[in-house]
XYZ file of C-alpha atoms in Angstrom:
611
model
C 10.636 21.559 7.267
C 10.546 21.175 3.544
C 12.997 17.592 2.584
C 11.944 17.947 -1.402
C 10.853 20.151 -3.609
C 10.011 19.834 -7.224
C 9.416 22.891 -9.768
C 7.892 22.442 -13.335
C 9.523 19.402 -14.346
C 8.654 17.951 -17.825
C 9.576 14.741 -19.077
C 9.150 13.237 -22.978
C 9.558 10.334 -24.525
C 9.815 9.909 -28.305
C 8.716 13.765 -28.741
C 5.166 13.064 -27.048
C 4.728 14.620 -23.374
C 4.489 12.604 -20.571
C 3.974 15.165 -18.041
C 4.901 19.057 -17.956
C 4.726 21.575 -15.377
C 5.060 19.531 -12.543
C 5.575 20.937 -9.284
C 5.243 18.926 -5.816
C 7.226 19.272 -2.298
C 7.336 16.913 0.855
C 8.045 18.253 4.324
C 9.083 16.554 7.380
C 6.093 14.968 8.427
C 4.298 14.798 5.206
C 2.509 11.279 4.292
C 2.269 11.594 0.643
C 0.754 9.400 -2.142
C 1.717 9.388 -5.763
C -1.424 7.962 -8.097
C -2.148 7.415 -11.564
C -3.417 5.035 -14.295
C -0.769 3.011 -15.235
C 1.870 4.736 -18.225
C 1.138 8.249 -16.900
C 4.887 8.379 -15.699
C 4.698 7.479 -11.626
C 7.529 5.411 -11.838
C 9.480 8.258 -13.894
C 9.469 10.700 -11.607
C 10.348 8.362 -8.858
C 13.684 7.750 -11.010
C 13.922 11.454 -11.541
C 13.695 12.019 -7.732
C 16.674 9.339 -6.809
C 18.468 11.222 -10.243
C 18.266 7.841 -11.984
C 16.647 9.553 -15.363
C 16.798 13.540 -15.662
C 14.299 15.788 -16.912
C 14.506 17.291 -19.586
C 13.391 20.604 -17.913
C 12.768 22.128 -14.377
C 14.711 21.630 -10.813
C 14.765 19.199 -8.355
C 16.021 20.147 -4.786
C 16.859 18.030 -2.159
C 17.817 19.865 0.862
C 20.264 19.416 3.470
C 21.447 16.212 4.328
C 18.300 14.654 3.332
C 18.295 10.916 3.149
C 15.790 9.721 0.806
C 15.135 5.981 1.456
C 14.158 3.991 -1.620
C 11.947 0.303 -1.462
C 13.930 -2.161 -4.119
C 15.497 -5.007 -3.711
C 18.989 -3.783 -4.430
C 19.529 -2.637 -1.156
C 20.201 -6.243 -0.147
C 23.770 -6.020 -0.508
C 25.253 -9.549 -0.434
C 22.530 -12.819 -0.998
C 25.142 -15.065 0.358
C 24.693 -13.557 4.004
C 21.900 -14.624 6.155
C 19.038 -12.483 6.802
C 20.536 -11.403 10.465
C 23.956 -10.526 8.971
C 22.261 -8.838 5.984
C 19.730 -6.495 8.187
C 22.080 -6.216 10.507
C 24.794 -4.159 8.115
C 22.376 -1.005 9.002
C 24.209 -0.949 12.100
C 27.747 -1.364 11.093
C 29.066 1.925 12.819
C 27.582 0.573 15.619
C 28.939 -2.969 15.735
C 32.067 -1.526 15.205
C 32.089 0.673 17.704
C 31.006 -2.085 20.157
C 33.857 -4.382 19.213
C 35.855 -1.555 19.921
C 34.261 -0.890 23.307
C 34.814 -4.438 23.959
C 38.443 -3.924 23.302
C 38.623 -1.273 25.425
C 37.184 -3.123 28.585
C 40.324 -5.578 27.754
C 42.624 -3.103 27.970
C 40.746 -1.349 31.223
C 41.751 -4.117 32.657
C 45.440 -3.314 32.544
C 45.517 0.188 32.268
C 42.665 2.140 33.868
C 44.616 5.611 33.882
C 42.193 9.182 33.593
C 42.969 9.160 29.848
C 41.504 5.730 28.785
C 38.889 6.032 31.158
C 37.970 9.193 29.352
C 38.320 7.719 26.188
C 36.249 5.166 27.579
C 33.542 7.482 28.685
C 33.162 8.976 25.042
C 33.100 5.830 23.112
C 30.479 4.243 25.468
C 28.406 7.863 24.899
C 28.495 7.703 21.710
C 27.502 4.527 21.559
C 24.560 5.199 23.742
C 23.763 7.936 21.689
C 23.828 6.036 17.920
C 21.165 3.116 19.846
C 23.460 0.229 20.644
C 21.677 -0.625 23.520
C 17.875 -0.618 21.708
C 19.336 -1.694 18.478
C 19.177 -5.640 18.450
C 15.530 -5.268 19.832
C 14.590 -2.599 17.047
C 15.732 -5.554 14.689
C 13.536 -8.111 16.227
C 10.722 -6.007 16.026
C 10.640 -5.053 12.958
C 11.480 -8.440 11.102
C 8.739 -10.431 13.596
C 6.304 -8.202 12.230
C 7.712 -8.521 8.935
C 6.678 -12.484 9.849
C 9.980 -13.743 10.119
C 10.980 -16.498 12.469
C 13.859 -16.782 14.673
C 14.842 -20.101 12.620
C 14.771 -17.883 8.957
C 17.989 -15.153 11.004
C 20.400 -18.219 9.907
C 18.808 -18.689 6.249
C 20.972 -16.939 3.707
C 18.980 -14.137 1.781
C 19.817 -16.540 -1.580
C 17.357 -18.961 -0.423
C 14.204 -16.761 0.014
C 11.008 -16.285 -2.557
C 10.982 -13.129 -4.527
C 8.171 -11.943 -2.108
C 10.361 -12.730 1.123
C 13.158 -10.798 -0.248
C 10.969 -7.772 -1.335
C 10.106 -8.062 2.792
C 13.410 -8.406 3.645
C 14.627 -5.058 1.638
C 11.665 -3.381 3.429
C 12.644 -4.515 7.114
C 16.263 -3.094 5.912
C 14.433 -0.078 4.764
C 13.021 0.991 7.948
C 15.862 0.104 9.754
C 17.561 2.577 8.125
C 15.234 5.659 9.353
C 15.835 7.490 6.304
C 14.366 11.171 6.043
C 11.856 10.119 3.550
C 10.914 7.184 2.700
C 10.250 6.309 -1.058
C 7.803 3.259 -1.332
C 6.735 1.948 -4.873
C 4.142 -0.511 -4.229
C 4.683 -1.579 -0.882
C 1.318 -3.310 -0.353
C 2.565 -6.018 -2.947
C 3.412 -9.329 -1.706
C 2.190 -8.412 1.557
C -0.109 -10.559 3.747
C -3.118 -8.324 5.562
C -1.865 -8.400 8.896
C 1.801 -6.971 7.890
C 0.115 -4.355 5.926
C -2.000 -3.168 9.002
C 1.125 -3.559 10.839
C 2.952 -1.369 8.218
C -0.123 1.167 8.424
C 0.502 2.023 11.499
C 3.857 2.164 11.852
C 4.321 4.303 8.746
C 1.700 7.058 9.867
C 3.222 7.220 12.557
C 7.031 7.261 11.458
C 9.332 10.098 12.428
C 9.912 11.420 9.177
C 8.370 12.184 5.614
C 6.677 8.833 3.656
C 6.281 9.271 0.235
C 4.255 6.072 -1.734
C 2.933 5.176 -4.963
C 0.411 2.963 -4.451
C -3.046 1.505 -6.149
C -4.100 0.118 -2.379
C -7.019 3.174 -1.278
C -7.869 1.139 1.899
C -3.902 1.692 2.640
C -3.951 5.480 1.115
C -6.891 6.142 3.540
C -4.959 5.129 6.537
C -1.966 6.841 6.352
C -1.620 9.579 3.902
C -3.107 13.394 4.402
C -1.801 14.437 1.043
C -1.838 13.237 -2.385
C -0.465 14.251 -5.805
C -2.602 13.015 -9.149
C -0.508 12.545 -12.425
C -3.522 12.872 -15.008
C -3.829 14.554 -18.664
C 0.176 15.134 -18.410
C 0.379 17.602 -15.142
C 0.333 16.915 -11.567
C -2.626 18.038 -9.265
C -2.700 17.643 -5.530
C -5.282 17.468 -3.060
C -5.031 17.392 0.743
C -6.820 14.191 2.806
C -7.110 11.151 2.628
C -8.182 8.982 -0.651
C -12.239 9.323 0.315
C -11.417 12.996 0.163
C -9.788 13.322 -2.989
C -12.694 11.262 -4.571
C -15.045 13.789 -3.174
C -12.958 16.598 -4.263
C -11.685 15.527 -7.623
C -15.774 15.147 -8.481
C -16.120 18.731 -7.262
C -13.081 19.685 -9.608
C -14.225 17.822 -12.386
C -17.604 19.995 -12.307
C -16.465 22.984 -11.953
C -13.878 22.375 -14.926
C -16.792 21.503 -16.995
C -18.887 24.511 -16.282
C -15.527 26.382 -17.374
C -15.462 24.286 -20.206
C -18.796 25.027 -21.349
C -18.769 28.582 -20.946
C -15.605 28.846 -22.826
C -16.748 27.040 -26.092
C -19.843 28.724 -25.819
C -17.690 32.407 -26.028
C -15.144 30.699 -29.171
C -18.295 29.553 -31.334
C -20.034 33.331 -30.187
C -17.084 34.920 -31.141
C -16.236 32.651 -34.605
C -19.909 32.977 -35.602
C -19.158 36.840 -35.848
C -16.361 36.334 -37.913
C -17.510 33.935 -40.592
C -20.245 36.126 -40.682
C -18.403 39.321 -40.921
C -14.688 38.615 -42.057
C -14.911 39.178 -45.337
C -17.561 42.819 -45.053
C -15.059 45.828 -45.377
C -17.138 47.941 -42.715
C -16.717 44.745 -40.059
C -13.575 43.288 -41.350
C -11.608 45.304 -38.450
C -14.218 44.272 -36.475
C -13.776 40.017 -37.246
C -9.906 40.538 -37.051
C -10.017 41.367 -33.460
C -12.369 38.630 -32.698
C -10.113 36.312 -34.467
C -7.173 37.824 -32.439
C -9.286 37.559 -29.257
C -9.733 33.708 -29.946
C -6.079 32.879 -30.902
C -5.020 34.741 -27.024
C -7.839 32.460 -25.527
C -5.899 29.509 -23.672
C -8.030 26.422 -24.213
C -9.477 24.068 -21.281
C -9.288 20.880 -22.503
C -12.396 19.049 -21.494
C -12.392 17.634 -18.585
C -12.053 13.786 -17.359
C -12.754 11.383 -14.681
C -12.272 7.990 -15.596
C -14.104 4.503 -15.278
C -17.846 6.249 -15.364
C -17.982 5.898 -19.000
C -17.655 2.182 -18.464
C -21.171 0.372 -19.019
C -20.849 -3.228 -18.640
C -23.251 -5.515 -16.429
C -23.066 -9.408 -15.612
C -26.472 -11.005 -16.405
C -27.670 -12.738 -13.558
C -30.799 -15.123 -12.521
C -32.592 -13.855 -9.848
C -31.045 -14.619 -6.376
C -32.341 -17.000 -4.020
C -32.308 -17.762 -0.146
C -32.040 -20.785 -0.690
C -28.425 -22.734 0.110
C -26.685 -23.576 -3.649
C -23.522 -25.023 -2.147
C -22.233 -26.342 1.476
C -19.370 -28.572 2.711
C -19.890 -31.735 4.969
C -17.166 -32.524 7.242
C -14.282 -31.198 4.666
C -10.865 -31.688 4.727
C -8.539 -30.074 2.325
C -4.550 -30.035 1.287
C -2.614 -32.417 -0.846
C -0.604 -34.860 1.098
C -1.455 -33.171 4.688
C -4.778 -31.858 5.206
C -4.520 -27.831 6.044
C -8.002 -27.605 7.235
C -10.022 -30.515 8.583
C -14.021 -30.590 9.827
C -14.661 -27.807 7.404
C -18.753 -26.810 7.953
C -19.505 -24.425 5.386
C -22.528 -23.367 3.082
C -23.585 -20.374 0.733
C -26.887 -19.478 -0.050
C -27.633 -17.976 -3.923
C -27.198 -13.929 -3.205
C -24.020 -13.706 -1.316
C -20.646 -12.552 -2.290
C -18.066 -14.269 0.292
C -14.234 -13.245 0.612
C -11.758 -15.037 1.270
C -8.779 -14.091 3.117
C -5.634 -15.214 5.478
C -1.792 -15.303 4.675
C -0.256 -16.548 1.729
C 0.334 -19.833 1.531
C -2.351 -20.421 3.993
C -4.898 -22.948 1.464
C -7.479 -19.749 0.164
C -6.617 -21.286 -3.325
C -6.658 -25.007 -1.908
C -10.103 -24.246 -0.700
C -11.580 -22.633 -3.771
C -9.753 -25.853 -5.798
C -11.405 -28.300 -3.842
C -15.062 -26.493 -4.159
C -14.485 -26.408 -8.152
C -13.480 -30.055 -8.429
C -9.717 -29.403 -9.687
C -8.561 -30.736 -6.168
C -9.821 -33.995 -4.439
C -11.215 -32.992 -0.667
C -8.974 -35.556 1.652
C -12.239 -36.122 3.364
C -15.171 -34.757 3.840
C -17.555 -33.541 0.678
C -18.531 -30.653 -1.116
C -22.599 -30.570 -2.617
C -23.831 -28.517 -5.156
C -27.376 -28.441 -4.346
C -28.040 -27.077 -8.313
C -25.953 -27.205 -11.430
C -24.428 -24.066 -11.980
C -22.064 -22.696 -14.313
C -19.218 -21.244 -13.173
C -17.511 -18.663 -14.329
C -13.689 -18.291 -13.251
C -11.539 -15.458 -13.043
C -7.804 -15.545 -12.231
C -5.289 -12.809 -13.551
C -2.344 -15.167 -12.957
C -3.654 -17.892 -15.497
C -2.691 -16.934 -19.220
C -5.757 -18.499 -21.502
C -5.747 -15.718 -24.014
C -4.268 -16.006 -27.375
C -2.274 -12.979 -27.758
C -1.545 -13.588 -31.497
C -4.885 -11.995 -32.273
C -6.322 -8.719 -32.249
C -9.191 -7.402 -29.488
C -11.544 -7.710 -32.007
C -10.537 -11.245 -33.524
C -10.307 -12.504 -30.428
C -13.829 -11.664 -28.872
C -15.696 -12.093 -33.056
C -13.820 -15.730 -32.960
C -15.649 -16.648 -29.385
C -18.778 -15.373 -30.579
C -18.747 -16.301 -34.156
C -22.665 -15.594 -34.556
C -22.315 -11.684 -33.579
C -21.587 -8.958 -36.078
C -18.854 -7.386 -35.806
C -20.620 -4.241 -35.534
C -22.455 -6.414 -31.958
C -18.592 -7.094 -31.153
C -17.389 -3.307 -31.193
C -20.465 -2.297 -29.253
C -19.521 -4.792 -26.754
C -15.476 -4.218 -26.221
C -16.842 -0.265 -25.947
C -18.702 -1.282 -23.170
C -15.378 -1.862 -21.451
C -13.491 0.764 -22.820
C -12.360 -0.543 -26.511
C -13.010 2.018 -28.831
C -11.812 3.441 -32.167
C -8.755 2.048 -33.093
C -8.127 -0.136 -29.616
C -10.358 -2.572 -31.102
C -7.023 -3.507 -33.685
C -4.871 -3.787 -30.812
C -3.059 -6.904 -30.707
C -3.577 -9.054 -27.035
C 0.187 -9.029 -26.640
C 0.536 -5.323 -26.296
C -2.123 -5.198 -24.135
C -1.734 -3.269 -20.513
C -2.545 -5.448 -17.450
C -6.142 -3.081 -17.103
C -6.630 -3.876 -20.612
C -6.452 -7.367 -20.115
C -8.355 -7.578 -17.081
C -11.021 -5.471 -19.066
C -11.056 -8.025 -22.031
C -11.465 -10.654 -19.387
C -14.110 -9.451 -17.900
C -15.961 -9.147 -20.985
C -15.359 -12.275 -22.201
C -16.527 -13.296 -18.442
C -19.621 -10.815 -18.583
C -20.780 -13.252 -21.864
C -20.265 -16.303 -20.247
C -23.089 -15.544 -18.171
C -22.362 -17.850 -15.724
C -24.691 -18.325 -12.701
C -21.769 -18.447 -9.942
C -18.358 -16.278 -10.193
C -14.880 -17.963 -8.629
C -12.657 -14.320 -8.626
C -9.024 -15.746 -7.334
C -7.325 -11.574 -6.389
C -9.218 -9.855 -9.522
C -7.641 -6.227 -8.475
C -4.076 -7.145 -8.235
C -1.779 -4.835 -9.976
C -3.982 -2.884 -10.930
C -4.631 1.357 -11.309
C -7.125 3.212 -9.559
C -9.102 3.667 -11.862
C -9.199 -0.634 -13.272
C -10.105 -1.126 -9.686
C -12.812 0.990 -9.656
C -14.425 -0.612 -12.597
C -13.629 -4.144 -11.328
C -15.225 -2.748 -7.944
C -18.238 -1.510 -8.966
C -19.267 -4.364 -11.945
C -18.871 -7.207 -8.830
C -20.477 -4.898 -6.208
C -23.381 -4.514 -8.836
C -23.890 -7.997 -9.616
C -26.511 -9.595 -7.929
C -25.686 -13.316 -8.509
C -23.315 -15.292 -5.743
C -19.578 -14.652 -5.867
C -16.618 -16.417 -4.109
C -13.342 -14.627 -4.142
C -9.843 -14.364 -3.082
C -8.484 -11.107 -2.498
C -5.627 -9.050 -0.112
C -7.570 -5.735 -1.011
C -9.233 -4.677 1.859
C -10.967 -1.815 -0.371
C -12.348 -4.324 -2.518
C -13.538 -7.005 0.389
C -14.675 -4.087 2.012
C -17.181 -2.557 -1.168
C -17.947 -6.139 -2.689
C -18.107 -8.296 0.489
C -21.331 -9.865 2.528
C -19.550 -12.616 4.150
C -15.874 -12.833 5.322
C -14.396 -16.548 5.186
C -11.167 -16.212 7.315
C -8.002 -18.492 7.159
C -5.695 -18.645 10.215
C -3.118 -20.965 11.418
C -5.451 -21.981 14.047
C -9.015 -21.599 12.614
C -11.428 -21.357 9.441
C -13.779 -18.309 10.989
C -17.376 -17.523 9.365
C -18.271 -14.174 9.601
C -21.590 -12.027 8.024
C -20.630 -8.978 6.928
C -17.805 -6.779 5.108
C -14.213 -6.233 6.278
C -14.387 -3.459 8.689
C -17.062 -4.975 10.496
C -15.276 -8.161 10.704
C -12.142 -6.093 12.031
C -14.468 -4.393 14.618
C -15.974 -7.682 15.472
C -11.990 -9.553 15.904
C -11.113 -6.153 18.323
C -13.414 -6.401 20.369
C -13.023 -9.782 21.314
C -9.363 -8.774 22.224
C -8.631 -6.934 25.509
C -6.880 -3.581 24.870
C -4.478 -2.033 27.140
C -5.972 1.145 25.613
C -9.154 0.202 27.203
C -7.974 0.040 30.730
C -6.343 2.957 30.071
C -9.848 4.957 29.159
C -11.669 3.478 31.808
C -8.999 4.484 34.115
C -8.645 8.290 32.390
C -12.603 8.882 33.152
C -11.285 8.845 36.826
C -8.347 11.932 36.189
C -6.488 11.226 33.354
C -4.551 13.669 34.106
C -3.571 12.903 37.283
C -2.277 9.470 35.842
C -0.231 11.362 33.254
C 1.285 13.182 36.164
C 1.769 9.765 38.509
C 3.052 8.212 34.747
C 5.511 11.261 34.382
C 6.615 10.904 38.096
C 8.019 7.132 37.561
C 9.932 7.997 34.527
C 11.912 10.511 36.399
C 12.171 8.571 38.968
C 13.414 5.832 36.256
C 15.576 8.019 34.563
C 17.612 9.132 37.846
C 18.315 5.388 38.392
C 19.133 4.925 34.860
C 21.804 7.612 35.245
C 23.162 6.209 38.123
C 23.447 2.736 36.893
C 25.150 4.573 33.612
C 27.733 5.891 36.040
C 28.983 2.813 37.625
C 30.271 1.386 34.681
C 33.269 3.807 35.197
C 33.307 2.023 38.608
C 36.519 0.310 38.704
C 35.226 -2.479 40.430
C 32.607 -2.863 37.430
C 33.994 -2.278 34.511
C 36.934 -4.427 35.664
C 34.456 -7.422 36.323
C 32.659 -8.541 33.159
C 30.197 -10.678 34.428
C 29.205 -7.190 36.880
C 29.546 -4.610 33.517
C 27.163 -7.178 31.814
C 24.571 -7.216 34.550
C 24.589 -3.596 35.149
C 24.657 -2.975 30.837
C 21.585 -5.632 31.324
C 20.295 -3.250 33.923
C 20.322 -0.233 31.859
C 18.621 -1.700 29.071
C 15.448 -3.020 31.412
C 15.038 0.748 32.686
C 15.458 1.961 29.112
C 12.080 -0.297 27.930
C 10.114 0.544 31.158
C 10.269 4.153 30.513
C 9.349 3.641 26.963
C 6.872 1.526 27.625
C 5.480 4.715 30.459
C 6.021 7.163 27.900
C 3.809 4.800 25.756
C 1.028 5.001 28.338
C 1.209 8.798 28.111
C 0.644 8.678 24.466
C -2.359 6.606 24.587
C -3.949 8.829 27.336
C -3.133 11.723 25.620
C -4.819 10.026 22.118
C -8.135 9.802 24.355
């Protein structure tokens, strides 16, 4: 069923294009992604979409009663509330009509003539029907896995980071149900464990998810279409984001071929007219070739990003041999976060470093640089190394200057012919050499700073999240330079693509335990399931017996669930019950236990089904 649809929209800013000829459309169970460098327009057409910003040509439809269900924080409504009272104003209707059900029982208890009790009957239907019985556990779940504690439902919303509230508008979000849901950037502020959370749940939501998003580990789980804003028009491609890589190379040659072929026919069919244009017996002739040329509509050559980039770190050769370990460490400030810390890395491997926020990943890189005391313990270098340190969060760059200044006054010995040669290397050419720092981009920035790291040449790299905020295409040639580099990196990082591409050793962070682990991210997610026993797994060891058989003994109990669920339903408009509040409670209590056990059946099916 088609929610949106969008037909040659076009969008300028200060008379130069931004995009034209845009056409997209999301159906019901669409899982779409939006991608782009940065400045291409993404977050334009999301404010065209919620009519924030119009074009200034083509149609947008939203049909129906389509809700369209946008991630920002404005959706939290009142910061003074606490986080229960603020999530909880999804369900207004509902409380409402519960107080008013509540009423009702009151005056039941006076008047308990056919009429109320039929007034009765609807209200409590209804209320059924809108999810008043599932409704406070819906809330639970969904702010639990949003890694909220019972103790933050009394905090008012005021009193929360900028990150917790961006998680609190998104547990709002989804509590909502909207047809589609609009997500700019969800993955930010996120921990791993809510995004794999969030992975699931949205590929598997009820409804249409629509995302812009830089995170391709995240694209790959959940979407099976995306749209591409590049050289001012939108293309789509169907799969996930491996696919579209495959695909838009595929593209990208066959454009070129056309490309080719086509300049090869203009300078054919030009060479005949300078040659002949100005003969009377050809002139007619040269004319037609001209007009020929002028009906031709051009292909503009082709593109496909961060290939043309050509920049290397300079490494020694690697060695076996161990160039750093820990001895009984202990790290924190006042409290020590990690204690008894055994730890060593030998001269060729790249080790990432992940675990919640807030958990000590930058504590323990700190400590190993010297700009935190350990609390106990020791770190040993067991070779001088220089280190080279990247964060995106620390400002060192004077902005006053221009690209060029700024790398020529580092390297005062170069040329500045040496300079340009070098900022082309990451992407500074032409006039972007004159750029001032300030106006930079943030994938400008990050590509100045890896230059200036690149001629450091420093023997062991610190990276503290080098691909956040980020485009596609910066994180591709962030990606590839550290995945090329032979020399020993330790970094910090929430992007599972990245770990997963630059990774040979996974340093985890828990509550409970600092875990060692050789090799990348998916293996260390393979190795972390299997130590956990699945209820999956005693489901497919019990479907190789008759699966379907189960399905049918499975199917069986929920009937036989749902019969009692109906009868319990129907002895609340027992006198006897709803008279007795203690017994309407119990038997209200009742109704919601069969209510989870069937779900929790009708989950069983599911996974059987999956198998």
């Amino acid at each position: 069923m088609n929610l949106l649809k969008i037909n040659n929209l076009k969008k300028t800013f200060g008379g130069s294009i931004l995009f034209d000829k845009v056409s997209l459309e999301v159906n019901r169970d669409d899982k779409v992604a939006l991608i782009g460098r940065n400045g291409v327009g993404k977050s334009t057409l999301i404010k065209m979409i919620l009519g924030d910003i119009a074009p200034d040509s083509g149609d947008i439809f939203i049909f129906g009663d389509t809700v369209i269900g946008y991630l920002s924080q404005d959706v939290l409504s009142d910061k003074d509330l606490s986080l229960i009272e603020e999530v909880s104003l999804v369900f207004q209707e509902i409380i409402d009509l519960e107080n008013q059900i509540q009423a009702m029982l009151i005056t039941l208890e006076k008047n308990h003539d056919e009429i109320t009790l039929e007034k009765y009957s609807r209200m409590e239907e209804r209320y059924r029907f809108k999810g008043g019985y599932e409704y406070h556990t819906f809330i639970d779940m969904i702010l639990t896995k949003f890694g909220f504690s019972k103790e933050d439902y009394y905090r008012k919303v005021a009193t929360f980071s900028g990150g917790e509230k961006t998680r609190v508008a998104f547990a709002k979000l989804l509590l909502t149900k909207p047809d589609i849901l609009l997500l700019d950037e969800p993955t930010n502020h996120m921990d791993i464990e809510i995004i794999e959370w969030l992975e699931d749940y949205l590929k598997h939501y009820d409804g249409a998810v629509f995302v812009v998003t830089h995170d391709k580990y995240f694209i790959n789980k959940i979407v099976n279409k995306i749209y591409e804003i590049d050289q001012f028009t939108l293309h789509v491609y169907y799969g996930k984001f491996d696919d579209y890589e495959i695909e838009k190379v595929r593209r990208y040659e066959i454009l070129m071929k056309q490309f080719i072929r086509q300049n090869k026919q203009i300078d054919h069919l030009q060479s005949f007219v300078d040659r002949f244009r100005y003969k009377a017996t050809k002139a007619k002739s040269a004319q037609d070739r001209i007009k020929k040329i002028n009906r031709i509509e051009r292909i503009s050559k082709p593109t496909i990003g961060h290939q043309s980039v050509k920049m290397a770190f300079h490494s020694k050769r690697p060695t076996d041999a161990i160039i750093l370990e820990t001895h009984d460490l202990a790290i924190g400030y006042e409290d020590a976060l990690f204690k008894h810390i055994e730890f060593s890395m030998r001269g060729f491997e790249k080790i990432g470093i992940i675990g919640p926020n807030g958990i000590g990943k930058s504590t323990f890189i700190k400590t190993i640089i010297d700009e935190i005391n350990p609390i106990d313990g020791e770190v040993v270098f067991n070779k001088t190394l220089k280190i080279g340190y990247f964060d995106q969060n620390i400002e060192y760059l004077d902005t006053s200057k221009t690209v060029l200044n700024l790398v020529h006054d580092i390297y005062p010995t170069k040329t500045q012919g040496e300079v340009r040669g070098l900022l082309a290397k990451v992407l500074f050419v032409g006039e972007d050499v004159f750029k001032l720092v300030s106006v930079l981009s943030g994938g400008e920035r990050v590509r100045l700073r890896l230059l200036l790291l690149m001629l450091e040449e420093p023997e062991l790299l610190i990276l503290d999240e080098p691909t956040n905020h980020l485009d596609i295409e910066t994180k591709n040639i962030v990606e590839d330079v550290f995945e090329e580099y032979i020399g020993p990196i330790i970094f910090i990082s929430h992007d599972r693509y990245f770990i997963n591409k630059v990774a040979t050793k996974i340093v985890s962070l828990t509550d409970t335990a600092f875990d060692v682990f050789d090799g990348n991210y998916d293996e260390f997610k393979n190795f972390q399931e299997s130590k956990i026993p699945k209820k999956t797994e005693t489901i497919k060891k019990e479907k190789t017996v008759s699966s379907t058989k189960m399905i049918k003994d499975l199917e069986k109990k929920i009937d036989e669930l749902q019969k009692q669920k109906e009868n319990a339903s129907k002895s609340l408009f027992l006198s006897e019950v709803y008279l007795d509040k203690i017994k309407y409670q119990e038997t209200e209590e009742l109704i919601s236990n069969f209510e989870k056990e069937i779900e929790k059946l009708f989950e069983k099916i599911l996974l059987l089904s999956d198998d």
